[in-house]
C-alpha positions as MATLAB code, in Angstrom:
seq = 'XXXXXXXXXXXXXXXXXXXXXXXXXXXXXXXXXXXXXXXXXXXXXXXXXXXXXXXXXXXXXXXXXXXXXXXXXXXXXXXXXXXXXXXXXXXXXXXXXXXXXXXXXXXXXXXXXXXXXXXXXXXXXXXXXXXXXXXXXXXXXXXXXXXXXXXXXXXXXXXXXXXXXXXXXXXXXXXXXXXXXXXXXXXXXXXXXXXXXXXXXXXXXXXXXXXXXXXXXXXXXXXXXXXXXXXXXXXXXXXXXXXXXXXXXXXXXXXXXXXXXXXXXXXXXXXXXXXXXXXXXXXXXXXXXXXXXXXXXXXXXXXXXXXXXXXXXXXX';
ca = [
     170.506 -179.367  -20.161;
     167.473 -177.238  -19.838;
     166.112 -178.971  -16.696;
     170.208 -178.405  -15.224;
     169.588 -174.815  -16.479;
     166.409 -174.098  -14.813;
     167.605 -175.866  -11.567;
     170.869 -173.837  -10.834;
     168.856 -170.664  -11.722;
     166.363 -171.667   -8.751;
     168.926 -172.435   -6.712;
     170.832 -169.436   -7.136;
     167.591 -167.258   -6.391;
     167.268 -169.072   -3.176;
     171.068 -168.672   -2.437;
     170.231 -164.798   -2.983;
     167.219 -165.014   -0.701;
     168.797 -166.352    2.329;
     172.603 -164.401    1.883;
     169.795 -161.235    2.073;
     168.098 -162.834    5.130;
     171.228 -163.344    6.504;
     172.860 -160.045    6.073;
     169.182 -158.363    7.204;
     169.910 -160.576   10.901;
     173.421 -159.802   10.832;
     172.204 -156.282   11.221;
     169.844 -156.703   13.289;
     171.003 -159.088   16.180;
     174.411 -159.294   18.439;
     176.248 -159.684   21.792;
     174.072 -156.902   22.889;
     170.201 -155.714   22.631;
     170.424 -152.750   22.372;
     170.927 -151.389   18.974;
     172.017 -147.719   18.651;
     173.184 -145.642   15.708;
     177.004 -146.071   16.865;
     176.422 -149.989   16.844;
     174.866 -150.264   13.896;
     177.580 -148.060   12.066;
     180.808 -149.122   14.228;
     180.263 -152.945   14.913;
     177.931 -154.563   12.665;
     177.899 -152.917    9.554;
     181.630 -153.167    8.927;
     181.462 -156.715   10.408;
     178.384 -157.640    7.958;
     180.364 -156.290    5.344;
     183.272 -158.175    6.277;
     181.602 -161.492    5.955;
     180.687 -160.506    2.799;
     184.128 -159.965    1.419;
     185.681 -162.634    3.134;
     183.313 -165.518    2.605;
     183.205 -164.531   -0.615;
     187.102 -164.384   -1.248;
     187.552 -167.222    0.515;
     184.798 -169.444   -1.144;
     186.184 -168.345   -4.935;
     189.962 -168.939   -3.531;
     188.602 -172.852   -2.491;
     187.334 -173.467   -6.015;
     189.967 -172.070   -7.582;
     192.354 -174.660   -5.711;
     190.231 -177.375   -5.870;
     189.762 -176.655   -9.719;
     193.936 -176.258  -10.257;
     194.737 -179.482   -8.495;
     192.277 -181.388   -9.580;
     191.747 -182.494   -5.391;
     188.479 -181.765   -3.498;
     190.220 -181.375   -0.120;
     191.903 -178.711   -1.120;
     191.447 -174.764    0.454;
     193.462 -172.220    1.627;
     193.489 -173.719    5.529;
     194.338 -177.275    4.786;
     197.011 -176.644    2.009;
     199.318 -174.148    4.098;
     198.657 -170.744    2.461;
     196.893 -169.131    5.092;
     199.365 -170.554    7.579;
     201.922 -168.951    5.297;
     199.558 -165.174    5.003;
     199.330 -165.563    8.430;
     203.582 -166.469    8.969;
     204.606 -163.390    6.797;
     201.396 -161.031    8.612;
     203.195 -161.107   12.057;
     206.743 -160.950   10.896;
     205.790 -157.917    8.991;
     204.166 -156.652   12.451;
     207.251 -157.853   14.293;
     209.792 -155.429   11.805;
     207.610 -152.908   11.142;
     205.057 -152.434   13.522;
     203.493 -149.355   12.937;
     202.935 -149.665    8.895;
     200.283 -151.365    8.549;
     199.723 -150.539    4.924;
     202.566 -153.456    4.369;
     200.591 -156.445    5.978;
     198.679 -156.966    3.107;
     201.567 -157.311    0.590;
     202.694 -159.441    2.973;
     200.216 -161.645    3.235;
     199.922 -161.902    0.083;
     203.484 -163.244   -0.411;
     203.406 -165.876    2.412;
     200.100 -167.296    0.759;
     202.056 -167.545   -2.854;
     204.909 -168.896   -1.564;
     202.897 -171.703    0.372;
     200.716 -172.131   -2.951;
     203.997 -172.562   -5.501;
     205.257 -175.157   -2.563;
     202.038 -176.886   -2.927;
     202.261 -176.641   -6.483;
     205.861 -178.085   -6.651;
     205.040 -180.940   -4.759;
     202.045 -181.936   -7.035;
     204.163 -181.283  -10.181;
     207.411 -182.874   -8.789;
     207.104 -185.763   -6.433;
     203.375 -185.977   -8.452;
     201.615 -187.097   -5.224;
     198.147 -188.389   -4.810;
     195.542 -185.842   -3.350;
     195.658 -187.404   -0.019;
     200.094 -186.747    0.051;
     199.538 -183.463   -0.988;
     196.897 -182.501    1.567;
     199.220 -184.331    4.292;
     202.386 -182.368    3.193;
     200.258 -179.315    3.153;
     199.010 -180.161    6.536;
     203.050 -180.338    7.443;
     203.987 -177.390    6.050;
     200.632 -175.821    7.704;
     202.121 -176.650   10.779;
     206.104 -175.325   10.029;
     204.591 -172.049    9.351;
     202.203 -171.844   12.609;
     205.696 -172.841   14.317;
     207.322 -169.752   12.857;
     204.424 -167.859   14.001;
     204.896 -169.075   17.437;
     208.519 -168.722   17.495;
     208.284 -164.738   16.408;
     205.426 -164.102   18.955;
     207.796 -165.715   21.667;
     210.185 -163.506   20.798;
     208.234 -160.114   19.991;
     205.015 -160.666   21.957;
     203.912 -157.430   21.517;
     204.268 -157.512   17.933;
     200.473 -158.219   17.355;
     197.382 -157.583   19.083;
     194.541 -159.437   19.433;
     196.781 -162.974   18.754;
     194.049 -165.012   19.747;
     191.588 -163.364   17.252;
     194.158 -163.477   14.873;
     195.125 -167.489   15.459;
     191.384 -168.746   15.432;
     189.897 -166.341   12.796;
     187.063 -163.709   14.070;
     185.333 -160.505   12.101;
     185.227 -158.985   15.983;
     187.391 -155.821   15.683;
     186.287 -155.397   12.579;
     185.980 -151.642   10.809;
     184.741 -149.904    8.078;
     188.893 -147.993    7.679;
     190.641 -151.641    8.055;
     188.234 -153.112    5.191;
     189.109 -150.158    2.684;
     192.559 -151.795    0.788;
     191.558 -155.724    1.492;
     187.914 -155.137    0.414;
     189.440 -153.279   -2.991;
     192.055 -156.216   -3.702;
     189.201 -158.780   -2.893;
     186.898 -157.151   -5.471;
     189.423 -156.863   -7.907;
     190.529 -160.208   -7.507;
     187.051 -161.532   -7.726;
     186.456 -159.871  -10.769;
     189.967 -161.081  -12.148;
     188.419 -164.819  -10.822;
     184.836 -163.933  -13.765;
     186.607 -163.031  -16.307;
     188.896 -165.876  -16.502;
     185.862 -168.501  -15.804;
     186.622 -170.192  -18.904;
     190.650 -171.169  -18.567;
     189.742 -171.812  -15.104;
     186.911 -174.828  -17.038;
     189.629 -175.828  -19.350;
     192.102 -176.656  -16.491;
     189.400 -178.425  -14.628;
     189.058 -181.222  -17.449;
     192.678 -181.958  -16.721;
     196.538 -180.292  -17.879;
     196.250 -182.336  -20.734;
     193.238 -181.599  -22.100;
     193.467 -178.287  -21.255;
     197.004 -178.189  -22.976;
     195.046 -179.656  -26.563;
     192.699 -177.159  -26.244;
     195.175 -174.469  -26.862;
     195.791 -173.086  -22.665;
     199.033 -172.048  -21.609;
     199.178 -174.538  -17.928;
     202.564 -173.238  -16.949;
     201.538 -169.670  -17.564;
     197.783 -170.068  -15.960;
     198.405 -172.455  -12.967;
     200.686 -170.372  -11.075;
     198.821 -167.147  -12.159;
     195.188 -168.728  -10.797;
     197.229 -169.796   -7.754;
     198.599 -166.318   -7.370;
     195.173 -164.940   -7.510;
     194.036 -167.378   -4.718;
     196.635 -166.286   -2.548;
     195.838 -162.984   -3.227;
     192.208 -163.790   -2.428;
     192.971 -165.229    0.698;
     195.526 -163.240    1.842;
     193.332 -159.921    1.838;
     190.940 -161.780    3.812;
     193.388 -162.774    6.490;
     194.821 -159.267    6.831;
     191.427 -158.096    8.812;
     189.528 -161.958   10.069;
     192.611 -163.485   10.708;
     193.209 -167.002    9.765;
     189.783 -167.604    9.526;
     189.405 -171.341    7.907;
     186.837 -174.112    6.142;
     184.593 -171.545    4.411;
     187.279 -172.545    1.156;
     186.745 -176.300    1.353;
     182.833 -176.700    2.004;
     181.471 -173.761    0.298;
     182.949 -175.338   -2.939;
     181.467 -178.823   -2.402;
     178.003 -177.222   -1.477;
     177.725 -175.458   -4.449;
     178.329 -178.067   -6.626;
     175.508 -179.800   -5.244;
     173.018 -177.127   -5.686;
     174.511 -175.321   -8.850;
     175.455 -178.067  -10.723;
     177.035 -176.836  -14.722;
     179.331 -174.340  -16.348;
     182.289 -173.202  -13.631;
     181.003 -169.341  -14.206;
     177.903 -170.200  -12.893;
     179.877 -172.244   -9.782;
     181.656 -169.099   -8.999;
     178.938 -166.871   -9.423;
     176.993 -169.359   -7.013;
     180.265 -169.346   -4.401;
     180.098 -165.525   -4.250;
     176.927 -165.756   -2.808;
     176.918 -169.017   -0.714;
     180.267 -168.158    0.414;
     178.749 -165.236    2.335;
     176.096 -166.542    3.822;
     178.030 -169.771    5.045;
     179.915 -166.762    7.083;
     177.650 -164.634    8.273;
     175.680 -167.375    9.589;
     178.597 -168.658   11.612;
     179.218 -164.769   12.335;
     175.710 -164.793   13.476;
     175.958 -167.738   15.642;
     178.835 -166.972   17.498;
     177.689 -163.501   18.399;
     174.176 -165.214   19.599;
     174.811 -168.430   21.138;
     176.266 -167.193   24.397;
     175.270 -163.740   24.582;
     176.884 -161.580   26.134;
     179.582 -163.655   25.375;
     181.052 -164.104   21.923;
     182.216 -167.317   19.922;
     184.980 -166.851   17.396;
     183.309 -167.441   13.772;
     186.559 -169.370   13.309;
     185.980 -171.798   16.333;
     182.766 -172.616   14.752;
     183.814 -173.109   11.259;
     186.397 -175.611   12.711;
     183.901 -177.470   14.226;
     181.680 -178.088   11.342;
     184.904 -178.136    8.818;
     186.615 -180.435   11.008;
     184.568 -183.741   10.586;
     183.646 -182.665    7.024;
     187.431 -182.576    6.370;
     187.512 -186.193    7.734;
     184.475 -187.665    6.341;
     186.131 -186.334    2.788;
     189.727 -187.550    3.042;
     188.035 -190.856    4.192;
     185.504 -190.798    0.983;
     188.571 -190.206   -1.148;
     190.788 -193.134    0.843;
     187.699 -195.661   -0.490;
     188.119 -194.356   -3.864;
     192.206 -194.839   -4.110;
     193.031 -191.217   -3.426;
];
């Protein structure tokens, strides 16, 4: 226990060292050379900032699903809920397109919805983990229809679709960060201080049940908070994706022991995992930019795979 001790404590220094590193290039490096006061304000400290948040929400909201459902492949991309955020975002910008103080909310509620679906189906039909994922893949795509249908109808309903569809921190400013950046903090503090229900339902409902937990009050409430986690983020990267399903698995690999120290390990990788795909895409093909989200995809993509594939061998 000592030797697991001192081991996630050097890891999580490291993590520290190269989120700072990180954040330090995503200051210092871009599209463009030529860094001026305006730039450095305007563009990438609010985008820096942004990865922060949002790797770190979405990183948290991973492990909170994967924790809940007792299934590794879950995360707010594969299981619907940002589909959902993302449904609810543009109808809300389709009826009421100039208050934009009710995207959030409305994010929020497509995510829940999506989550409690997810959650009946895993309660109800009680699917394996590879059913669920596929149903949440299904209802993943329903919900990407609606978007589709809406924007075919009210085209002008929201700008910057493309951003919004792939998932990018471009656009991204210090005023649109103020209300998601406050629910993200709260909800990540929420996330600490209920570390140890969050251990007791990862041993299993049962067990978690004989040790004295509420499950029917605390699984919908730590899905709740995931949608709310995930559905801040989505309200200024758009439905940015795979930070929630490898984040989780990376850290525990490197932070291996009590959840607390898991999610105090996630706020930290999550971040970095971001900016460095922030980073990336801003530096690859300068001038030009890559999408963080197109990148993501590409690394989540065959990780996704080589996962559901791992779990098919072991009668998932």
């Amino acid at each position: 226990m000592e030797t697991q001790r001192r081991r996630s404590e050097f890891s999580l220094r490291w993590q520290l060292l190269v989120l700072l590193l990180l954040a330090g290039l995503s200051l210092l490096f871009g599209s463009t050379t030529h860094l001026t006061l305006p730039v450095f304000l305007h563009v990438r400290l609010p985008r820096m900032l942004g990865s922060l948040l949002a790797g770190s929400a979405l990183a948290v909201a991973g492990m909170i699903l994967q924790t809940v459902l007792a299934n590794p492949l879950a995360s707010p991309n594969i299981l619907g809920i940002q589909s959902g955020a993302g449904l609810m975002t543009v109808l809300c910008a389709a009826l009421f397109p100039t208050a934009f103080g009710l995207r959030i909310p409305a994010s929020f509620l497509g995510a829940f919805l999506a989550s409690m679906l997810v959650l009946f189906l895993a309660r109800k039909v009680r699917a394996s983990r590879s059913t669920i994922v596929l149903a949440g893949l299904a209802v993943s795509q329903i919900f990407s229809a609606g978007i589709d249908l809406i924007l075919t109808l009210a085209p002008d309903s929201l700008t910057g679709y493309t951003d919004f569809r792939i998932g990018s921190l471009a656009g991204t400013t210090l005023n649109r960060l103020m209300v998601p950046g406050l629910c993200i903090v709260a909800g990540l503090l929420v996330a600490l201080l209920c570390a140890r229900q969050l251990e007791l339902l990862s041993l299993g409902q049962r067990q978690a049940q004989c040790a004295g937990l509420d499950v029917n009050r605390w699984m919908p409430g730590f899905l709740a908070l995931a949608s709310l986690l995930a559905g801040a983020v989505i309200s200024f990267t758009g439905m940015i994706g795979f930070v929630g399903l490898i984040v989780p698995h990376m850290v525990r690999r490197l932070c291996p022991g009590p959840l607390m120290k898991q999610l105090v390990s996630c706020l930290v990788l999550g971040p970095a995992f971001l900016l460095l795909a922030d980073l990336l895409g801003r530096t690859l093909a300068a001038p030009y930019e890559i999408p963080a989200g197109i990148l993501l995809t590409l690394a989540g993509g065959p990780y996704f795979l080589w996962l559901l594939l791992k779990g098919k061998g072991h009668g998932a």
